[in-house]
Amino acid sequence: MAAPPLPRAPVSSSAAAASPGVRALLLLRVGGGGSGRCAGVAAAAAAPGWRRPFPAASVAARSAGTTPGEVAVDPKVEAILDSVKWDSKGLAVAIAQNVDTGAILMQGFANKEALATTISTRKATFYSRSRSSLWTKGETSMNFINVHDIFLDCDRDSIIYLGKPDGPTCHTGAETCYYTSVYDALQGSKPNQDRQVVSTLYSLEDTISRRKEEIVTEGSGKPSWTKKLILDNRLLCSKISEEAGELNRTLLENEDESRTISEMGDLLYHAMVLLRVKGVRMEQVLEVLRKRFSQSGIEEKASRNKS
């Protein structure tokens, strides 16, 4: 027995005027036949530890007297698209940013159709000005940027795709398109594809990694403190225990805030040296934390005991 038809949403004037591509994404076309089952644009699976995706189309069904080709509009998505201050060519700057590291991955342009596609598929999609067509990052390389959220700036004229890349973003094979430092260039340094526009945390990780590489390339010599820690597991573990104890003491003995900040910095540094020794990247740790956002600590610990 067929399911009863759902009421159709009214077609708005702005939807009727939308480009065919946008209408295909935002509007649910009612077919010329069928049993009245619900239909809609399939949304990508929700990423672990993040909000569920918002489907770009409403769910509607054909009812008696419906003309084939009529559409139902999701007013929320339509309102978002209309709120963007597109330029005279119908474009806005679109920036892709790594959800875990905060690194800027790339910058392109989006039009209404590209933003609508990104909302629906959760794959970062842009508009190519040279080809005058949409393109989804990764459609050739398979290095997609899986979008977890989208942000508009305060003026509504630029967009951030906050997501997780499947692989290198730059066509050169670098993780990000931004690896050329102006200040390094002024000092005569050549661009380094392994360098990223990074925060203090990742600058520290990069420094620790270079110290480990220097042990191999430079051999013996007077080692830095970081190199000593890398070469001596027992020393490293004892320092982590020591710094953790000192951090605890700032709470138990009600020490001032500056002591807590200092001891946390020491603990974080030594823990990051251990991660480097184990070949673990800070990004991997932050990804685990993100995936736990929607899970209680008790449930998460229980799941670890089972595995």
Tab-separated table of C-alpha atoms in Angstrom:
chain	number	residue	atom	x	y	z
A	1	MET	CA	0.000	0.000	0.000
A	2	ALA	CA	1.466	3.355	-1.028
A	3	ALA	CA	2.196	5.960	1.584
A	4	PRO	CA	-0.201	8.937	1.610
A	5	PRO	CA	1.119	11.983	-0.225
A	6	LEU	CA	2.753	14.769	1.727
A	7	PRO	CA	1.603	18.361	1.226
A	8	ARG	CA	3.679	20.293	-1.293
A	9	ALA	CA	5.621	23.360	-0.243
A	10	PRO	CA	4.824	26.486	-2.238
A	11	VAL	CA	7.226	27.579	-4.956
A	12	SER	CA	8.817	30.935	-4.151
A	13	SER	CA	9.498	33.596	-6.762
A	14	SER	CA	13.246	33.581	-6.049
A	15	ALA	CA	13.389	29.823	-6.554
A	16	ALA	CA	11.635	30.137	-9.871
A	17	ALA	CA	14.251	32.675	-10.969
A	18	ALA	CA	17.205	30.586	-9.802
A	19	SER	CA	19.664	29.107	-12.276
A	20	PRO	CA	18.934	25.531	-13.413
A	21	GLY	CA	21.874	24.216	-11.420
A	22	VAL	CA	20.721	25.835	-8.200
A	23	ARG	CA	17.149	24.717	-8.782
A	24	ALA	CA	18.343	21.153	-9.304
A	25	LEU	CA	20.003	21.244	-5.887
A	26	LEU	CA	17.597	23.340	-3.866
A	27	LEU	CA	14.311	22.335	-5.422
A	28	LEU	CA	12.725	18.944	-5.338
A	29	ARG	CA	11.168	18.197	-8.673
A	30	VAL	CA	7.949	16.207	-8.524
A	31	GLY	CA	8.031	13.400	-11.067
A	32	GLY	CA	5.407	12.653	-13.635
A	33	GLY	CA	4.492	9.339	-12.084
A	34	GLY	CA	5.141	7.177	-9.055
A	35	SER	CA	3.383	5.883	-6.013
A	36	GLY	CA	3.649	8.997	-3.863
A	37	ARG	CA	6.758	7.866	-1.989
A	38	CYS	CA	8.901	10.588	-0.474
A	39	ALA	CA	11.878	11.752	-2.490
A	40	GLY	CA	14.723	14.162	-1.783
A	41	VAL	CA	18.328	15.091	-2.308
A	42	ALA	CA	20.546	12.560	-0.536
A	43	ALA	CA	22.794	14.211	2.032
A	44	ALA	CA	26.258	12.931	2.845
A	45	ALA	CA	26.673	10.827	5.973
A	46	ALA	CA	27.277	12.833	9.116
A	47	ALA	CA	30.920	13.052	10.133
A	48	PRO	CA	31.730	11.525	13.525
A	49	GLY	CA	31.713	14.077	16.285
A	50	TRP	CA	30.040	16.790	14.245
A	51	ARG	CA	26.555	18.023	13.540
A	52	ARG	CA	24.418	16.094	11.109
A	53	PRO	CA	24.287	17.381	7.530
A	54	PHE	CA	21.489	19.668	6.461
A	55	PRO	CA	19.818	18.347	3.297
A	56	ALA	CA	19.542	20.988	0.599
A	57	ALA	CA	16.074	19.969	-0.594
A	58	SER	CA	12.748	19.614	1.107
A	59	VAL	CA	10.948	16.284	1.130
A	60	ALA	CA	7.783	16.342	-0.933
A	61	ALA	CA	5.623	13.968	-2.897
A	62	ARG	CA	3.411	14.098	-5.918
A	63	SER	CA	-0.264	14.463	-5.169
A	64	ALA	CA	-3.369	14.390	-7.307
A	65	GLY	CA	-3.504	17.312	-9.679
A	66	THR	CA	0.217	18.075	-9.423
A	67	THR	CA	1.848	19.167	-12.646
A	68	PRO	CA	5.061	17.281	-13.458
A	69	GLY	CA	8.081	19.531	-12.933
A	70	GLU	CA	6.650	21.506	-10.023
A	71	VAL	CA	9.083	22.027	-7.200
A	72	ALA	CA	9.278	22.320	-3.444
A	73	VAL	CA	11.781	24.725	-1.903
A	74	ASP	CA	13.736	24.477	1.307
A	75	PRO	CA	13.345	28.069	2.504
A	76	LYS	CA	16.241	27.835	4.983
A	77	VAL	CA	18.822	27.013	2.320
A	78	GLU	CA	17.313	29.538	-0.061
A	79	ALA	CA	17.537	32.256	2.612
A	80	ILE	CA	21.205	31.493	3.257
A	81	LEU	CA	22.068	31.722	-0.446
A	82	ASP	CA	20.153	34.968	-0.825
A	83	SER	CA	21.909	36.476	2.206
A	84	VAL	CA	25.375	36.206	0.642
A	85	LYS	CA	26.643	39.441	-0.949
A	86	TRP	CA	27.662	37.999	-4.302
A	87	ASP	CA	29.786	40.349	-6.440
A	88	SER	CA	28.786	41.718	-9.851
A	89	LYS	CA	29.718	38.361	-11.419
A	90	GLY	CA	27.721	36.386	-8.843
A	91	LEU	CA	30.822	35.179	-6.978
A	92	ALA	CA	32.255	35.270	-3.464
A	93	VAL	CA	35.665	34.225	-2.106
A	94	ALA	CA	35.587	30.675	-0.708
A	95	ILE	CA	38.371	29.481	1.613
A	96	ALA	CA	38.932	25.867	2.657
A	97	GLN	CA	40.326	25.353	6.177
A	98	ASN	CA	41.387	22.163	7.948
A	99	VAL	CA	38.904	21.450	10.752
A	100	ASP	CA	41.557	19.865	12.988
A	101	THR	CA	44.728	21.888	12.407
A	102	GLY	CA	43.193	25.216	11.442
A	103	ALA	CA	45.555	25.354	8.435
A	104	ILE	CA	44.324	27.324	5.422
A	105	LEU	CA	44.190	24.772	2.601
A	106	MET	CA	43.204	26.779	-0.469
A	107	GLN	CA	41.184	29.703	-1.760
A	108	GLY	CA	38.801	29.780	-4.686
A	109	PHE	CA	35.481	31.311	-5.653
A	110	ALA	CA	31.920	30.098	-5.237
A	111	ASN	CA	28.618	31.099	-6.764
A	112	LYS	CA	25.147	30.171	-5.553
A	113	GLU	CA	25.270	26.807	-7.269
A	114	ALA	CA	28.692	25.934	-5.814
A	115	LEU	CA	27.593	26.816	-2.284
A	116	ALA	CA	24.336	24.908	-2.720
A	117	THR	CA	26.289	21.887	-3.976
A	118	THR	CA	28.640	22.053	-0.985
A	119	ILE	CA	25.709	22.267	1.454
A	120	SER	CA	24.077	19.241	-0.175
A	121	THR	CA	27.074	16.966	-0.814
A	122	ARG	CA	29.437	18.110	1.946
A	123	LYS	CA	32.284	18.158	-0.593
A	124	ALA	CA	34.017	21.525	-1.054
A	125	THR	CA	32.815	22.842	-4.405
A	126	PHE	CA	33.944	25.985	-6.214
A	127	TYR	CA	33.310	27.927	-9.408
A	128	SER	CA	36.132	27.986	-11.958
A	129	ARG	CA	36.405	31.415	-13.554
A	130	SER	CA	38.694	30.120	-16.311
A	131	ARG	CA	36.377	27.243	-17.279
A	132	SER	CA	33.121	28.988	-16.334
A	133	SER	CA	31.910	25.870	-14.561
A	134	LEU	CA	31.628	24.231	-11.158
A	135	TRP	CA	34.368	21.984	-9.874
A	136	THR	CA	34.572	19.882	-6.741
A	137	LYS	CA	37.991	19.734	-5.123
A	138	GLY	CA	39.178	16.134	-5.534
A	139	GLU	CA	37.083	15.207	-8.551
A	140	THR	CA	40.316	14.369	-10.413
A	141	SER	CA	42.839	13.653	-7.635
A	142	MET	CA	40.264	12.056	-5.274
A	143	ASN	CA	41.675	14.315	-2.535
A	144	PHE	CA	38.273	15.661	-1.555
A	145	ILE	CA	37.748	18.178	1.233
A	146	ASN	CA	34.956	16.762	3.388
A	147	VAL	CA	33.046	19.733	4.757
A	148	HIS	CA	31.985	19.673	8.409
A	149	ASP	CA	30.634	23.214	8.568
A	150	ILE	CA	30.373	26.374	6.511
A	151	PHE	CA	30.871	29.906	7.827
A	152	LEU	CA	30.028	33.292	6.352
A	153	ASP	CA	31.940	36.364	7.442
A	154	CYS	CA	30.296	39.357	9.132
A	155	ASP	CA	29.831	41.177	5.811
A	156	ARG	CA	28.462	38.044	4.130
A	157	ASP	CA	30.850	38.399	1.202
A	158	SER	CA	33.268	35.540	1.878
A	159	ILE	CA	32.864	31.883	2.797
A	160	ILE	CA	34.864	29.329	4.789
A	161	TYR	CA	34.531	25.615	4.110
A	162	LEU	CA	35.702	24.007	7.351
A	163	GLY	CA	36.599	20.433	6.516
A	164	LYS	CA	38.898	17.437	6.548
A	165	PRO	CA	41.008	16.796	3.432
A	166	ASP	CA	41.406	13.260	2.112
A	167	GLY	CA	44.957	14.048	1.020
A	168	PRO	CA	47.192	16.876	-0.197
A	169	THR	CA	45.181	19.907	-1.282
A	170	CYS	CA	47.680	21.669	-3.555
A	171	HIS	CA	48.262	20.476	-7.136
A	172	THR	CA	51.990	20.434	-6.276
A	173	GLY	CA	51.384	17.653	-3.746
A	174	ALA	CA	51.730	19.951	-0.736
A	175	GLU	CA	49.210	19.687	2.073
A	176	THR	CA	48.194	23.310	1.564
A	177	CYS	CA	48.538	25.842	-1.228
A	178	TYR	CA	50.017	28.299	1.284
A	179	TYR	CA	53.649	27.377	1.875
A	180	THR	CA	55.478	30.470	0.568
A	181	SER	CA	56.422	32.818	3.403
A	182	VAL	CA	56.962	36.433	2.351
A	183	TYR	CA	59.350	37.080	5.251
A	184	ASP	CA	61.366	33.957	4.431
A	185	ALA	CA	61.556	35.089	0.791
A	186	LEU	CA	62.818	38.516	1.864
A	187	GLN	CA	65.606	36.735	3.752
A	188	GLY	CA	66.520	34.686	0.694
A	189	SER	CA	64.883	31.373	1.696
A	190	LYS	CA	63.218	29.285	-0.992
A	191	PRO	CA	59.596	28.125	-0.664
A	192	ASN	CA	59.226	24.872	1.271
A	193	GLN	CA	56.235	22.714	0.362
A	194	ASP	CA	56.415	20.988	3.748
A	195	ARG	CA	55.767	24.288	5.482
A	196	GLN	CA	52.216	25.348	6.315
A	197	VAL	CA	50.514	28.486	7.537
A	198	VAL	CA	50.297	27.118	11.043
A	199	SER	CA	49.545	28.062	14.602
A	200	THR	CA	52.024	28.136	17.479
A	201	LEU	CA	51.171	24.497	18.240
A	202	TYR	CA	52.145	23.280	14.785
A	203	SER	CA	55.228	25.469	14.641
A	204	LEU	CA	56.377	23.673	17.789
A	205	GLU	CA	55.601	20.305	16.221
A	206	ASP	CA	57.606	21.273	13.135
A	207	THR	CA	60.584	22.320	15.286
A	208	ILE	CA	60.525	19.007	17.182
A	209	SER	CA	60.378	17.108	13.868
A	210	ARG	CA	63.402	19.000	12.552
A	211	ARG	CA	65.369	18.204	15.707
A	212	LYS	CA	64.682	14.510	15.130
A	213	GLU	CA	65.820	14.772	11.506
A	214	GLU	CA	69.019	16.564	12.588
A	215	ILE	CA	69.968	13.588	14.764
A	216	VAL	CA	70.122	11.478	11.593
A	217	THR	CA	71.710	14.051	9.282
A	218	GLU	CA	74.182	15.709	11.646
A	219	GLY	CA	75.207	12.718	13.747
A	220	SER	CA	76.901	13.165	17.089
A	221	GLY	CA	77.604	16.516	18.614
A	222	LYS	CA	76.278	18.592	21.453
A	223	PRO	CA	72.574	17.793	21.382
A	224	SER	CA	69.797	20.207	22.238
A	225	TRP	CA	67.388	19.377	25.065
A	226	THR	CA	64.829	18.182	22.529
A	227	LYS	CA	67.378	15.842	20.943
A	228	LYS	CA	68.331	14.466	24.367
A	229	LEU	CA	64.688	13.663	25.044
A	230	ILE	CA	64.273	11.995	21.644
A	231	LEU	CA	67.342	9.830	22.249
A	232	ASP	CA	66.438	8.785	25.820
A	233	ASN	CA	62.978	7.282	26.339
A	234	ARG	CA	63.389	6.955	30.092
A	235	LEU	CA	64.408	10.603	30.453
A	236	LEU	CA	61.448	11.672	28.303
A	237	CYS	CA	58.931	9.612	30.275
A	238	SER	CA	60.301	10.829	33.600
A	239	LYS	CA	59.984	14.457	32.465
A	240	ILE	CA	56.369	13.933	31.382
A	241	SER	CA	55.547	12.440	34.791
A	242	GLU	CA	57.383	15.278	36.519
A	243	GLU	CA	55.614	18.006	34.550
A	244	ALA	CA	52.200	16.358	35.048
A	245	GLY	CA	52.833	16.317	38.805
A	246	GLU	CA	53.818	19.970	38.815
A	247	LEU	CA	50.682	20.883	36.874
A	248	ASN	CA	48.561	18.997	39.407
A	249	ARG	CA	50.303	20.847	42.212
A	250	THR	CA	49.184	24.223	40.861
A	251	LEU	CA	45.607	23.140	41.597
A	252	LEU	CA	46.160	21.256	44.834
A	253	GLU	CA	48.313	24.034	46.338
A	254	ASN	CA	46.280	26.860	44.810
A	255	GLU	CA	49.221	28.366	42.942
A	256	ASP	CA	48.637	31.401	40.764
A	257	GLU	CA	47.458	31.284	37.154
A	258	SER	CA	50.875	32.028	35.674
A	259	ARG	CA	52.270	28.845	37.258
A	260	THR	CA	49.453	26.773	35.779
A	261	ILE	CA	50.085	28.237	32.327
A	262	SER	CA	53.825	27.622	32.600
A	263	GLU	CA	53.495	24.025	33.817
A	264	MET	CA	50.907	23.213	31.148
A	265	GLY	CA	53.292	24.564	28.522
A	266	ASP	CA	56.071	22.320	29.854
A	267	LEU	CA	53.811	19.269	29.903
A	268	LEU	CA	52.485	19.910	26.399
A	269	TYR	CA	55.996	20.331	24.986
A	270	HIS	CA	57.291	17.082	26.502
A	271	ALA	CA	54.144	15.195	25.448
A	272	MET	CA	54.612	16.430	21.888
A	273	VAL	CA	58.190	15.143	21.884
A	274	LEU	CA	56.800	11.717	22.863
A	275	LEU	CA	54.292	11.930	19.996
A	276	ARG	CA	57.146	12.640	17.577
A	277	VAL	CA	59.138	9.673	18.906
A	278	LYS	CA	56.067	7.474	18.361
A	279	GLY	CA	55.491	8.914	14.885
A	280	VAL	CA	52.130	10.410	15.854
A	281	ARG	CA	50.997	13.797	14.543
A	282	MET	CA	49.130	16.320	16.671
A	283	GLU	CA	46.454	16.427	13.968
A	284	GLN	CA	45.646	12.783	14.694
A	285	VAL	CA	45.124	13.564	18.379
A	286	LEU	CA	42.848	16.507	17.618
A	287	GLU	CA	40.838	14.367	15.196
A	288	VAL	CA	40.206	11.834	17.978
A	289	LEU	CA	39.053	14.633	20.293
A	290	ARG	CA	36.719	16.018	17.607
A	291	LYS	CA	35.124	12.615	17.105
A	292	ARG	CA	34.395	12.453	20.844
A	293	PHE	CA	32.477	15.755	20.909
A	294	SER	CA	29.079	14.073	20.752
A	295	GLN	CA	30.001	11.080	22.944
A	296	SER	CA	30.056	10.979	26.724
A	297	GLY	CA	33.394	10.307	28.368
A	298	ILE	CA	31.974	7.272	30.167
A	299	GLU	CA	30.732	5.712	26.917
A	300	GLU	CA	34.012	6.444	25.144
A	301	LYS	CA	36.086	4.800	27.883
A	302	ALA	CA	33.805	1.762	27.901
A	303	SER	CA	34.220	1.362	24.137
A	304	ARG	CA	38.018	1.402	24.522
A	305	ASN	CA	37.851	-1.405	27.098
A	306	LYS	CA	35.832	-3.567	24.687
A	307	SER	CA	38.294	-3.081	21.826
